[in-house]
mmCIF file with all atom_site columns, C-alpha atoms in Angstrom:
data_model
loop_
_atom_site.group_PDB
_atom_site.id
_atom_site.type_symbol
_atom_site.label_atom_id
_atom_site.label_alt_id
_atom_site.label_comp_id
_atom_site.label_asym_id
_atom_site.label_entity_id
_atom_site.label_seq_id
_atom_site.pdbx_PDB_ins_code
_atom_site.Cartn_x
_atom_site.Cartn_y
_atom_site.Cartn_z
_atom_site.occupancy
_atom_site.B_iso_or_equiv
_atom_site.pdbx_formal_charge
_atom_site.auth_seq_id
_atom_site.auth_comp_id
_atom_site.auth_asym_id
_atom_site.auth_atom_id
_atom_site.pdbx_PDB_model_num
ATOM 1   C CA . ASN A 1 1   ? -18.342 -18.813 -4.864  1.00 0.00 ? 1   ASN A CA 1
ATOM 2   C CA . ALA A 1 2   ? -15.064 -17.562 -5.019  1.00 0.00 ? 2   ALA A CA 1
ATOM 3   C CA . GLY A 1 3   ? -15.761 -14.136 -5.844  1.00 0.00 ? 3   GLY A CA 1
ATOM 4   C CA . VAL A 1 4   ? -13.151 -11.544 -5.294  1.00 0.00 ? 4   VAL A CA 1
ATOM 5   C CA . THR A 1 5   ? -9.845  -13.961 -4.095  1.00 0.00 ? 5   THR A CA 1
ATOM 6   C CA . GLN A 1 6   ? -6.510  -11.621 -2.709  1.00 0.00 ? 6   GLN A CA 1
ATOM 7   C CA . THR A 1 7   ? -2.657  -12.527 -2.223  1.00 0.00 ? 7   THR A CA 1
ATOM 8   C CA . PRO A 1 8   ? -1.089  -12.742 0.611   1.00 0.00 ? 8   PRO A CA 1
ATOM 9   C CA . LYS A 1 9   ? -3.385  -11.368 3.699   1.00 0.00 ? 9   LYS A CA 1
ATOM 10  C CA . PHE A 1 10  ? -0.661  -10.073 5.283   1.00 0.00 ? 10  PHE A CA 1
ATOM 11  C CA . ARG A 1 11  ? 2.355   -9.182  4.318   1.00 0.00 ? 11  ARG A CA 1
ATOM 12  C CA . ILE A 1 12  ? 6.096   -7.129  5.384   1.00 0.00 ? 12  ILE A CA 1
ATOM 13  C CA . LEU A 1 13  ? 8.239   -5.319  3.377   1.00 0.00 ? 13  LEU A CA 1
ATOM 14  C CA . LYS A 1 14  ? 11.538  -3.653  4.134   1.00 0.00 ? 14  LYS A CA 1
ATOM 15  C CA . ILE A 1 15  ? 12.358  0.080   2.712   1.00 0.00 ? 15  ILE A CA 1
ATOM 16  C CA . GLY A 1 16  ? 12.705  -0.465  -0.786  1.00 0.00 ? 16  GLY A CA 1
ATOM 17  C CA . GLN A 1 17  ? 11.867  -4.184  -1.900  1.00 0.00 ? 17  GLN A CA 1
ATOM 18  C CA . SER A 1 18  ? 8.993   -4.896  -4.571  1.00 0.00 ? 18  SER A CA 1
ATOM 19  C CA . MET A 1 19  ? 5.915   -6.798  -4.157  1.00 0.00 ? 19  MET A CA 1
ATOM 20  C CA . THR A 1 20  ? 2.883   -8.011  -6.212  1.00 0.00 ? 20  THR A CA 1
ATOM 21  C CA . LEU A 1 21  ? -0.311  -8.083  -4.492  1.00 0.00 ? 21  LEU A CA 1
ATOM 22  C CA . GLN A 1 22  ? -2.473  -10.634 -6.486  1.00 0.00 ? 22  GLN A CA 1
ATOM 23  C CA . CYS A 1 23  ? -6.346  -9.986  -7.204  1.00 0.00 ? 23  CYS A CA 1
ATOM 24  C CA . THR A 1 24  ? -8.570  -13.034 -9.395  1.00 0.00 ? 24  THR A CA 1
ATOM 25  C CA . GLN A 1 25  ? -12.618 -12.934 -9.816  1.00 0.00 ? 25  GLN A CA 1
ATOM 26  C CA . ASP A 1 26  ? -14.077 -15.331 -11.246 1.00 0.00 ? 26  ASP A CA 1
ATOM 27  C CA . MET A 1 27  ? -17.090 -13.372 -11.738 1.00 0.00 ? 27  MET A CA 1
ATOM 28  C CA . ASN A 1 28  ? -16.731 -12.341 -15.348 1.00 0.00 ? 28  ASN A CA 1
ATOM 29  C CA . HIS A 1 29  ? -16.576 -8.534  -14.236 1.00 0.00 ? 29  HIS A CA 1
ATOM 30  C CA . ASN A 1 30  ? -15.327 -6.427  -16.627 1.00 0.00 ? 30  ASN A CA 1
ATOM 31  C CA . TYR A 1 31  ? -14.266 -3.610  -14.078 1.00 0.00 ? 31  TYR A CA 1
ATOM 32  C CA . MET A 1 32  ? -12.003 -3.793  -11.288 1.00 0.00 ? 32  MET A CA 1
ATOM 33  C CA . TYR A 1 33  ? -10.351 -1.795  -8.637  1.00 0.00 ? 33  TYR A CA 1
ATOM 34  C CA . TRP A 1 34  ? -7.656  -1.451  -6.123  1.00 0.00 ? 34  TRP A CA 1
ATOM 35  C CA . TYR A 1 35  ? -8.245  0.525   -3.031  1.00 0.00 ? 35  TYR A CA 1
ATOM 36  C CA . ARG A 1 36  ? -6.225  1.507   -0.200  1.00 0.00 ? 36  ARG A CA 1
ATOM 37  C CA . GLN A 1 37  ? -7.792  1.990   3.419   1.00 0.00 ? 37  GLN A CA 1
ATOM 38  C CA . ASP A 1 38  ? -5.110  4.057   5.762   1.00 0.00 ? 38  ASP A CA 1
ATOM 39  C CA . PRO A 1 39  ? -6.077  3.864   9.863   1.00 0.00 ? 39  PRO A CA 1
ATOM 40  C CA . GLY A 1 40  ? -8.985  5.585   10.954  1.00 0.00 ? 40  GLY A CA 1
ATOM 41  C CA . MET A 1 41  ? -9.179  6.776   7.048   1.00 0.00 ? 41  MET A CA 1
ATOM 42  C CA . GLY A 1 42  ? -12.185 5.624   4.288   1.00 0.00 ? 42  GLY A CA 1
ATOM 43  C CA . LEU A 1 43  ? -11.284 4.182   1.421   1.00 0.00 ? 43  LEU A CA 1
ATOM 44  C CA . LYS A 1 44  ? -8.932  5.657   -1.350  1.00 0.00 ? 44  LYS A CA 1
ATOM 45  C CA . LEU A 1 45  ? -8.541  4.140   -5.363  1.00 0.00 ? 45  LEU A CA 1
ATOM 46  C CA . ILE A 1 46  ? -5.737  3.644   -6.162  1.00 0.00 ? 46  ILE A CA 1
ATOM 47  C CA . TYR A 1 47  ? -5.961  2.222   -9.617  1.00 0.00 ? 47  TYR A CA 1
ATOM 48  C CA . TYR A 1 48  ? -8.542  1.088   -11.940 1.00 0.00 ? 48  TYR A CA 1
ATOM 49  C CA . SER A 1 49  ? -9.721  -1.245  -15.232 1.00 0.00 ? 49  SER A CA 1
ATOM 50  C CA . VAL A 1 50  ? -12.824 -0.736  -16.990 1.00 0.00 ? 50  VAL A CA 1
ATOM 51  C CA . GLY A 1 51  ? -12.146 -4.396  -19.005 1.00 0.00 ? 51  GLY A CA 1
ATOM 52  C CA . ALA A 1 52  ? -9.290  -6.514  -19.962 1.00 0.00 ? 52  ALA A CA 1
ATOM 53  C CA . GLY A 1 53  ? -6.342  -4.052  -21.644 1.00 0.00 ? 53  GLY A CA 1
ATOM 54  C CA . ILE A 1 54  ? -7.223  -0.958  -20.288 1.00 0.00 ? 54  ILE A CA 1
ATOM 55  C CA . THR A 1 55  ? -6.103  0.696   -16.516 1.00 0.00 ? 55  THR A CA 1
ATOM 56  C CA . ASP A 1 56  ? -6.354  4.505   -15.280 1.00 0.00 ? 56  ASP A CA 1
ATOM 57  C CA . LYS A 1 57  ? -5.040  5.760   -12.552 1.00 0.00 ? 57  LYS A CA 1
ATOM 58  C CA . GLY A 1 58  ? -6.837  6.380   -9.321  1.00 0.00 ? 58  GLY A CA 1
ATOM 59  C CA . GLU A 1 59  ? -6.472  8.959   -6.465  1.00 0.00 ? 59  GLU A CA 1
ATOM 60  C CA . VAL A 1 60  ? -3.468  8.266   -5.066  1.00 0.00 ? 60  VAL A CA 1
ATOM 61  C CA . PRO A 1 61  ? -1.773  6.734   -7.941  1.00 0.00 ? 61  PRO A CA 1
ATOM 62  C CA . ASN A 1 62  ? 2.008   6.981   -7.075  1.00 0.00 ? 62  ASN A CA 1
ATOM 63  C CA . GLY A 1 63  ? 4.407   4.238   -6.316  1.00 0.00 ? 63  GLY A CA 1
ATOM 64  C CA . TYR A 1 64  ? 2.327   1.724   -7.634  1.00 0.00 ? 64  TYR A CA 1
ATOM 65  C CA . ASN A 1 65  ? 1.263   -0.057  -10.937 1.00 0.00 ? 65  ASN A CA 1
ATOM 66  C CA . VAL A 1 66  ? -1.085  -2.300  -12.120 1.00 0.00 ? 66  VAL A CA 1
ATOM 67  C CA . SER A 1 67  ? -1.666  -4.417  -15.013 1.00 0.00 ? 67  SER A CA 1
ATOM 68  C CA . ARG A 1 68  ? -4.970  -6.322  -16.919 1.00 0.00 ? 68  ARG A CA 1
ATOM 69  C CA . SER A 1 69  ? -4.364  -9.163  -19.293 1.00 0.00 ? 69  SER A CA 1
ATOM 70  C CA . THR A 1 70  ? -6.952  -10.648 -18.556 1.00 0.00 ? 70  THR A CA 1
ATOM 71  C CA . THR A 1 71  ? -10.670 -10.590 -17.425 1.00 0.00 ? 71  THR A CA 1
ATOM 72  C CA . GLU A 1 72  ? -9.847  -11.996 -14.005 1.00 0.00 ? 72  GLU A CA 1
ATOM 73  C CA . ASP A 1 73  ? -6.815  -11.042 -13.312 1.00 0.00 ? 73  ASP A CA 1
ATOM 74  C CA . PHE A 1 74  ? -5.215  -6.826  -12.004 1.00 0.00 ? 74  PHE A CA 1
ATOM 75  C CA . PRO A 1 75  ? -2.662  -7.746  -9.643  1.00 0.00 ? 75  PRO A CA 1
ATOM 76  C CA . LEU A 1 76  ? -1.136  -4.471  -7.816  1.00 0.00 ? 76  LEU A CA 1
ATOM 77  C CA . ARG A 1 77  ? 2.986   -4.088  -8.077  1.00 0.00 ? 77  ARG A CA 1
ATOM 78  C CA . LEU A 1 78  ? 5.065   -1.917  -5.832  1.00 0.00 ? 78  LEU A CA 1
ATOM 79  C CA . GLU A 1 79  ? 7.945   -1.263  -7.369  1.00 0.00 ? 79  GLU A CA 1
ATOM 80  C CA . LEU A 1 80  ? 10.066  0.336   -4.187  1.00 0.00 ? 80  LEU A CA 1
ATOM 81  C CA . ALA A 1 81  ? 8.040   0.048   -1.156  1.00 0.00 ? 81  ALA A CA 1
ATOM 82  C CA . ALA A 1 82  ? 8.300   2.952   1.233   1.00 0.00 ? 82  ALA A CA 1
ATOM 83  C CA . PRO A 1 83  ? 6.599   2.843   5.113   1.00 0.00 ? 83  PRO A CA 1
ATOM 84  C CA . SER A 1 84  ? 3.506   5.694   3.293   1.00 0.00 ? 84  SER A CA 1
ATOM 85  C CA . GLN A 1 85  ? 2.150   2.403   1.687   1.00 0.00 ? 85  GLN A CA 1
ATOM 86  C CA . THR A 1 86  ? 1.600   0.370   4.862   1.00 0.00 ? 86  THR A CA 1
ATOM 87  C CA . SER A 1 87  ? -2.379  -0.022  4.523   1.00 0.00 ? 87  SER A CA 1
ATOM 88  C CA . VAL A 1 88  ? -5.031  -2.516  3.689   1.00 0.00 ? 88  VAL A CA 1
ATOM 89  C CA . TYR A 1 89  ? -5.220  -2.891  -0.126  1.00 0.00 ? 89  TYR A CA 1
ATOM 90  C CA . PHE A 1 90  ? -8.885  -3.899  -1.206  1.00 0.00 ? 90  PHE A CA 1
ATOM 91  C CA . CYS A 1 91  ? -9.609  -5.365  -4.533  1.00 0.00 ? 91  CYS A CA 1
ATOM 92  C CA . ALA A 1 92  ? -12.724 -4.900  -5.520  1.00 0.00 ? 92  ALA A CA 1
ATOM 93  C CA . SER A 1 93  ? -14.713 -5.625  -8.973  1.00 0.00 ? 93  SER A CA 1
ATOM 94  C CA . SER A 1 94  ? -17.937 -4.558  -10.687 1.00 0.00 ? 94  SER A CA 1
ATOM 95  C CA . TYR A 1 95  ? -20.044 -6.008  -13.726 1.00 0.00 ? 95  TYR A CA 1
ATOM 96  C CA . ARG A 1 96  ? -21.188 -2.930  -14.764 1.00 0.00 ? 96  ARG A CA 1
ATOM 97  C CA . GLY A 1 97  ? -18.924 0.201   -12.785 1.00 0.00 ? 97  GLY A CA 1
ATOM 98  C CA . SER A 1 98  ? -19.454 2.276   -9.979  1.00 0.00 ? 98  SER A CA 1
ATOM 99  C CA . ASN A 1 99  ? -22.232 3.240   -10.538 1.00 0.00 ? 99  ASN A CA 1
ATOM 100 C CA . THR A 1 100 ? -24.141 0.742   -9.454  1.00 0.00 ? 100 THR A CA 1
ATOM 101 C CA . GLY A 1 101 ? -22.252 0.555   -6.247  1.00 0.00 ? 101 GLY A CA 1
ATOM 102 C CA . GLU A 1 102 ? -22.413 -2.779  -6.563  1.00 0.00 ? 102 GLU A CA 1
ATOM 103 C CA . LEU A 1 103 ? -19.467 -3.516  -6.206  1.00 0.00 ? 103 LEU A CA 1
ATOM 104 C CA . PHE A 1 104 ? -17.381 -6.882  -4.618  1.00 0.00 ? 104 PHE A CA 1
ATOM 105 C CA . PHE A 1 105 ? -14.879 -6.442  -2.871  1.00 0.00 ? 105 PHE A CA 1
ATOM 106 C CA . GLY A 1 106 ? -11.866 -9.187  -1.384  1.00 0.00 ? 106 GLY A CA 1
ATOM 107 C CA . GLU A 1 107 ? -10.775 -9.162  2.151   1.00 0.00 ? 107 GLU A CA 1
ATOM 108 C CA . GLY A 1 108 ? -8.093  -7.490  2.003   1.00 0.00 ? 108 GLY A CA 1
ATOM 109 C CA . SER A 1 109 ? -4.298  -7.575  2.319   1.00 0.00 ? 109 SER A CA 1
ATOM 110 C CA . ARG A 1 110 ? -2.659  -5.803  5.847   1.00 0.00 ? 110 ARG A CA 1
ATOM 111 C CA . LEU A 1 111 ? 0.780   -4.847  4.137   1.00 0.00 ? 111 LEU A CA 1
ATOM 112 C CA . THR A 1 112 ? 3.589   -3.506  6.402   1.00 0.00 ? 112 THR A CA 1
ATOM 113 C CA . VAL A 1 113 ? 6.576   -1.311  5.063   1.00 0.00 ? 113 VAL A CA 1
ATOM 114 C CA . LEU A 1 114 ? 9.556   -1.097  7.743   1.00 0.00 ? 114 LEU A CA 1
ATOM 115 C CA . ALA B 2 1   ? -13.353 19.338  -4.209  1.00 0.00 ? 1   ALA B CA 1
ATOM 116 C CA . GLN B 2 2   ? -15.856 16.363  -4.083  1.00 0.00 ? 2   GLN B CA 1
ATOM 117 C CA . THR B 2 3   ? -16.207 15.065  -0.418  1.00 0.00 ? 3   THR B CA 1
ATOM 118 C CA . VAL B 2 4   ? -18.134 13.358  1.681   1.00 0.00 ? 4   VAL B CA 1
ATOM 119 C CA . THR B 2 5   ? -17.784 14.021  5.713   1.00 0.00 ? 5   THR B CA 1
ATOM 120 C CA . GLN B 2 6   ? -18.997 11.935  8.556   1.00 0.00 ? 6   GLN B CA 1
ATOM 121 C CA . SER B 2 7   ? -19.136 13.529  11.421  1.00 0.00 ? 7   SER B CA 1
ATOM 122 C CA . GLN B 2 8   ? -20.153 10.514  14.034  1.00 0.00 ? 8   GLN B CA 1
ATOM 123 C CA . PRO B 2 9   ? -16.672 8.990   14.821  1.00 0.00 ? 9   PRO B CA 1
ATOM 124 C CA . GLU B 2 10  ? -18.247 6.365   16.613  1.00 0.00 ? 10  GLU B CA 1
ATOM 125 C CA . MET B 2 11  ? -22.163 5.174   18.036  1.00 0.00 ? 11  MET B CA 1
ATOM 126 C CA . SER B 2 12  ? -23.948 3.271   19.754  1.00 0.00 ? 12  SER B CA 1
ATOM 127 C CA . VAL B 2 13  ? -27.276 2.076   19.701  1.00 0.00 ? 13  VAL B CA 1
ATOM 128 C CA . GLN B 2 14  ? -29.216 -0.587  22.228  1.00 0.00 ? 14  GLN B CA 1
ATOM 129 C CA . GLU B 2 15  ? -30.515 -4.068  20.399  1.00 0.00 ? 15  GLU B CA 1
ATOM 130 C CA . ALA B 2 16  ? -33.509 -3.784  18.983  1.00 0.00 ? 16  ALA B CA 1
ATOM 131 C CA . GLU B 2 17  ? -33.598 0.146   18.784  1.00 0.00 ? 17  GLU B CA 1
ATOM 132 C CA . THR B 2 18  ? -33.146 2.262   15.785  1.00 0.00 ? 18  THR B CA 1
ATOM 133 C CA . VAL B 2 19  ? -30.375 4.483   15.003  1.00 0.00 ? 19  VAL B CA 1
ATOM 134 C CA . THR B 2 20  ? -29.193 6.720   12.838  1.00 0.00 ? 20  THR B CA 1
ATOM 135 C CA . LEU B 2 21  ? -25.681 7.355   11.398  1.00 0.00 ? 21  LEU B CA 1
ATOM 136 C CA . SER B 2 22  ? -25.016 10.341  9.555   1.00 0.00 ? 22  SER B CA 1
ATOM 137 C CA . CYS B 2 23  ? -22.839 11.767  5.943   1.00 0.00 ? 23  CYS B CA 1
ATOM 138 C CA . THR B 2 24  ? -22.650 14.936  4.195   1.00 0.00 ? 24  THR B CA 1
ATOM 139 C CA . TYR B 2 25  ? -21.762 15.422  0.559   1.00 0.00 ? 25  TYR B CA 1
ATOM 140 C CA . ASP B 2 26  ? -20.229 18.415  -1.284  1.00 0.00 ? 26  ASP B CA 1
ATOM 141 C CA . THR B 2 27  ? -20.539 18.158  -5.093  1.00 0.00 ? 27  THR B CA 1
ATOM 142 C CA . SER B 2 28  ? -21.365 20.092  -8.260  1.00 0.00 ? 28  SER B CA 1
ATOM 143 C CA . GLU B 2 29  ? -22.814 17.614  -10.313 1.00 0.00 ? 29  GLU B CA 1
ATOM 144 C CA . SER B 2 30  ? -26.470 17.459  -10.243 1.00 0.00 ? 30  SER B CA 1
ATOM 145 C CA . ASP B 2 31  ? -26.058 13.711  -11.414 1.00 0.00 ? 31  ASP B CA 1
ATOM 146 C CA . TYR B 2 32  ? -24.479 11.465  -8.770  1.00 0.00 ? 32  TYR B CA 1
ATOM 147 C CA . TYR B 2 33  ? -25.285 8.116   -6.621  1.00 0.00 ? 33  TYR B CA 1
ATOM 148 C CA . LEU B 2 34  ? -24.609 7.601   -3.229  1.00 0.00 ? 34  LEU B CA 1
ATOM 149 C CA . PHE B 2 35  ? -23.577 4.289   -1.100  1.00 0.00 ? 35  PHE B CA 1
ATOM 150 C CA . TRP B 2 36  ? -23.584 3.292   2.402   1.00 0.00 ? 36  TRP B CA 1
ATOM 151 C CA . TYR B 2 37  ? -21.177 0.078   2.998   1.00 0.00 ? 37  TYR B CA 1
ATOM 152 C CA . LYS B 2 38  ? -20.782 -1.987  6.105   1.00 0.00 ? 38  LYS B CA 1
ATOM 153 C CA . GLN B 2 39  ? -17.232 -3.344  7.185   1.00 0.00 ? 39  GLN B CA 1
ATOM 154 C CA . PRO B 2 40  ? -17.966 -5.936  9.763   1.00 0.00 ? 40  PRO B CA 1
ATOM 155 C CA . PRO B 2 41  ? -14.387 -7.015  11.582  1.00 0.00 ? 41  PRO B CA 1
ATOM 156 C CA . SER B 2 42  ? -13.360 -9.726  8.709   1.00 0.00 ? 42  SER B CA 1
ATOM 157 C CA . ARG B 2 43  ? -12.679 -6.548  6.641   1.00 0.00 ? 43  ARG B CA 1
ATOM 158 C CA . GLN B 2 44  ? -14.772 -7.239  3.997   1.00 0.00 ? 44  GLN B CA 1
ATOM 159 C CA . MET B 2 45  ? -16.936 -4.399  2.262   1.00 0.00 ? 45  MET B CA 1
ATOM 160 C CA . ILE B 2 46  ? -20.640 -5.179  1.691   1.00 0.00 ? 46  ILE B CA 1
ATOM 161 C CA . LEU B 2 47  ? -22.995 -2.141  0.201   1.00 0.00 ? 47  LEU B CA 1
ATOM 162 C CA . VAL B 2 48  ? -25.792 -2.047  2.270   1.00 0.00 ? 48  VAL B CA 1
ATOM 163 C CA . ILE B 2 49  ? -28.095 0.226   0.000   1.00 0.00 ? 49  ILE B CA 1
ATOM 164 C CA . ARG B 2 50  ? -27.526 2.727   -2.864  1.00 0.00 ? 50  ARG B CA 1
ATOM 165 C CA . GLN B 2 51  ? -29.281 5.886   -3.714  1.00 0.00 ? 51  GLN B CA 1
ATOM 166 C CA . GLU B 2 52  ? -29.966 7.614   -7.218  1.00 0.00 ? 52  GLU B CA 1
ATOM 167 C CA . ALA B 2 53  ? -29.618 12.050  -6.940  1.00 0.00 ? 53  ALA B CA 1
ATOM 168 C CA . TYR B 2 54  ? -32.254 12.029  -9.410  1.00 0.00 ? 54  TYR B CA 1
ATOM 169 C CA . LYS B 2 55  ? -34.879 10.092  -7.509  1.00 0.00 ? 55  LYS B CA 1
ATOM 170 C CA . GLN B 2 56  ? -36.627 11.757  -4.946  1.00 0.00 ? 56  GLN B CA 1
ATOM 171 C CA . GLN B 2 57  ? -37.710 8.700   -3.308  1.00 0.00 ? 57  GLN B CA 1
ATOM 172 C CA . ASN B 2 58  ? -35.954 7.222   -0.267  1.00 0.00 ? 58  ASN B CA 1
ATOM 173 C CA . ALA B 2 59  ? -33.721 3.981   -0.791  1.00 0.00 ? 59  ALA B CA 1
ATOM 174 C CA . THR B 2 60  ? -35.310 1.047   1.601   1.00 0.00 ? 60  THR B CA 1
ATOM 175 C CA . GLU B 2 61  ? -33.800 -2.381  1.845   1.00 0.00 ? 61  GLU B CA 1
ATOM 176 C CA . ASN B 2 62  ? -35.013 -4.559  4.661   1.00 0.00 ? 62  ASN B CA 1
ATOM 177 C CA . ARG B 2 63  ? -34.460 -2.588  8.101   1.00 0.00 ? 63  ARG B CA 1
ATOM 178 C CA . PHE B 2 64  ? -31.920 -0.722  6.576   1.00 0.00 ? 64  PHE B CA 1
ATOM 179 C CA . SER B 2 65  ? -33.506 3.198   5.251   1.00 0.00 ? 65  SER B CA 1
ATOM 180 C CA . VAL B 2 66  ? -31.924 6.503   3.903   1.00 0.00 ? 66  VAL B CA 1
ATOM 181 C CA . ASN B 2 67  ? -32.860 9.650   4.608   1.00 0.00 ? 67  ASN B CA 1
ATOM 182 C CA . PHE B 2 68  ? -31.761 12.195  1.552   1.00 0.00 ? 68  PHE B CA 1
ATOM 183 C CA . GLN B 2 69  ? -32.005 15.670  1.587   1.00 0.00 ? 69  GLN B CA 1
ATOM 184 C CA . LYS B 2 70  ? -30.325 16.633  -2.000  1.00 0.00 ? 70  LYS B CA 1
ATOM 185 C CA . ALA B 2 71  ? -30.223 20.387  -1.528  1.00 0.00 ? 71  ALA B CA 1
ATOM 186 C CA . ALA B 2 72  ? -28.662 19.976  2.146   1.00 0.00 ? 72  ALA B CA 1
ATOM 187 C CA . LYS B 2 73  ? -26.570 17.543  0.663   1.00 0.00 ? 73  LYS B CA 1
ATOM 188 C CA . SER B 2 74  ? -27.339 15.433  3.081   1.00 0.00 ? 74  SER B CA 1
ATOM 189 C CA . PHE B 2 75  ? -27.649 11.166  3.494   1.00 0.00 ? 75  PHE B CA 1
ATOM 190 C CA . SER B 2 76  ? -28.390 9.779   6.390   1.00 0.00 ? 76  SER B CA 1
ATOM 191 C CA . LEU B 2 77  ? -28.803 5.949   6.903   1.00 0.00 ? 77  LEU B CA 1
ATOM 192 C CA . LYS B 2 78  ? -31.214 4.057   9.639   1.00 0.00 ? 78  LYS B CA 1
ATOM 193 C CA . ILE B 2 79  ? -30.891 1.085   11.234  1.00 0.00 ? 79  ILE B CA 1
ATOM 194 C CA . SER B 2 80  ? -34.358 -0.146  12.506  1.00 0.00 ? 80  SER B CA 1
ATOM 195 C CA . ASP B 2 81  ? -34.597 -3.249  15.070  1.00 0.00 ? 81  ASP B CA 1
ATOM 196 C CA . SER B 2 82  ? -30.590 -3.269  15.437  1.00 0.00 ? 82  SER B CA 1
ATOM 197 C CA . GLN B 2 83  ? -28.864 -6.570  15.800  1.00 0.00 ? 83  GLN B CA 1
ATOM 198 C CA . LEU B 2 84  ? -25.494 -7.818  16.973  1.00 0.00 ? 84  LEU B CA 1
ATOM 199 C CA . GLY B 2 85  ? -24.465 -8.637  14.104  1.00 0.00 ? 85  GLY B CA 1
ATOM 200 C CA . ASP B 2 86  ? -25.065 -4.613  12.817  1.00 0.00 ? 86  ASP B CA 1
ATOM 201 C CA . ALA B 2 87  ? -22.168 -4.350  14.489  1.00 0.00 ? 87  ALA B CA 1
ATOM 202 C CA . ALA B 2 88  ? -19.210 -2.556  12.039  1.00 0.00 ? 88  ALA B CA 1
ATOM 203 C CA . MET B 2 89  ? -17.829 0.355   10.276  1.00 0.00 ? 89  MET B CA 1
ATOM 204 C CA . TYR B 2 90  ? -20.391 2.305   7.802   1.00 0.00 ? 90  TYR B CA 1
ATOM 205 C CA . PHE B 2 91  ? -18.945 4.193   5.193   1.00 0.00 ? 91  PHE B CA 1
ATOM 206 C CA . CYS B 2 92  ? -20.990 6.609   3.388   1.00 0.00 ? 92  CYS B CA 1
ATOM 207 C CA . ALA B 2 93  ? -19.781 6.987   -0.672  1.00 0.00 ? 93  ALA B CA 1
ATOM 208 C CA . TYR B 2 94  ? -20.281 8.944   -3.187  1.00 0.00 ? 94  TYR B CA 1
ATOM 209 C CA . THR B 2 95  ? -19.887 8.751   -7.624  1.00 0.00 ? 95  THR B CA 1
ATOM 210 C CA . PRO B 2 96  ? -20.700 11.361  -10.009 1.00 0.00 ? 96  PRO B CA 1
ATOM 211 C CA . GLY B 2 97  ? -22.852 10.237  -12.944 1.00 0.00 ? 97  GLY B CA 1
ATOM 212 C CA . GLY B 2 98  ? -20.563 8.754   -15.471 1.00 0.00 ? 98  GLY B CA 1
ATOM 213 C CA . SER B 2 99  ? -17.978 7.842   -13.702 1.00 0.00 ? 99  SER B CA 1
ATOM 214 C CA . GLN B 2 100 ? -16.150 4.478   -13.804 1.00 0.00 ? 100 GLN B CA 1
ATOM 215 C CA . GLY B 2 101 ? -13.977 4.022   -10.761 1.00 0.00 ? 101 GLY B CA 1
ATOM 216 C CA . ASN B 2 102 ? -14.300 6.988   -8.630  1.00 0.00 ? 102 ASN B CA 1
ATOM 217 C CA . LEU B 2 103 ? -16.296 6.460   -5.558  1.00 0.00 ? 103 LEU B CA 1
ATOM 218 C CA . ILE B 2 104 ? -15.043 8.584   -2.864  1.00 0.00 ? 104 ILE B CA 1
ATOM 219 C CA . PHE B 2 105 ? -15.844 7.078   0.498   1.00 0.00 ? 105 PHE B CA 1
ATOM 220 C CA . GLY B 2 106 ? -15.942 9.223   3.905   1.00 0.00 ? 106 GLY B CA 1
ATOM 221 C CA . LYS B 2 107 ? -14.111 8.437   7.158   1.00 0.00 ? 107 LYS B CA 1
ATOM 222 C CA . GLY B 2 108 ? -16.404 6.314   8.470   1.00 0.00 ? 108 GLY B CA 1
ATOM 223 C CA . THR B 2 109 ? -18.737 5.604   11.637  1.00 0.00 ? 109 THR B CA 1
ATOM 224 C CA . LYS B 2 110 ? -17.815 2.503   13.553  1.00 0.00 ? 110 LYS B CA 1
ATOM 225 C CA . LEU B 2 111 ? -20.957 1.080   15.174  1.00 0.00 ? 111 LEU B CA 1
ATOM 226 C CA . SER B 2 112 ? -21.698 -0.650  18.531  1.00 0.00 ? 112 SER B CA 1
ATOM 227 C CA . VAL B 2 113 ? -24.672 -2.755  19.428  1.00 0.00 ? 113 VAL B CA 1
ATOM 228 C CA . LYS B 2 114 ? -25.457 -4.110  22.938  1.00 0.00 ? 114 LYS B CA 1
ATOM 229 C CA . PRO B 2 115 ? -26.928 -6.717  24.131  1.00 0.00 ? 115 PRO B CA 1
#
């Protein structure tokens, strides 16, 4: 029972490099989310999707892009990495949206930009 | 702006004792939902308990219960009979009714459990 799977778990980038954080869920959930967690802070929403082909910005979308071509996958793209993007990134999914609170989270991806 | 405040960066409790974690929030909405999430050292966030604002009855899940004071905009978490496995970061979170993604988190409270 995999749930929400994120890859990679750790990555170090140089300033200006690009990369994609992968997120896959096998629960057939319509809703998917990307959050970032900075040290000593709560999670902040970057982007979310309510279904395949539909994405929307969250609280901190600058510097990121997402796509949702299938129900299962919701990759997060960093085009020009900056030190301010050093953070732990969490992907989450939900069957009925965040109102129910039943978000299922991945284990996180720790990204360092040097 | 909607905000969630957790005023206790760290708390400590003796095993088998009871501890209460505080959370206050600010909103002008009448329809919303409140949550407590647990983040153990493994980092994976786990939902502990959920409260609908329109329900007056406080939510309870086994050893976990909340004290929801809507007028005071307070939402505290009580952990009874604390266990070593309860040691984790605890995050209070809020979302307005009808939202599909806007879960707003507090900064968290680190709970230590002493044997």
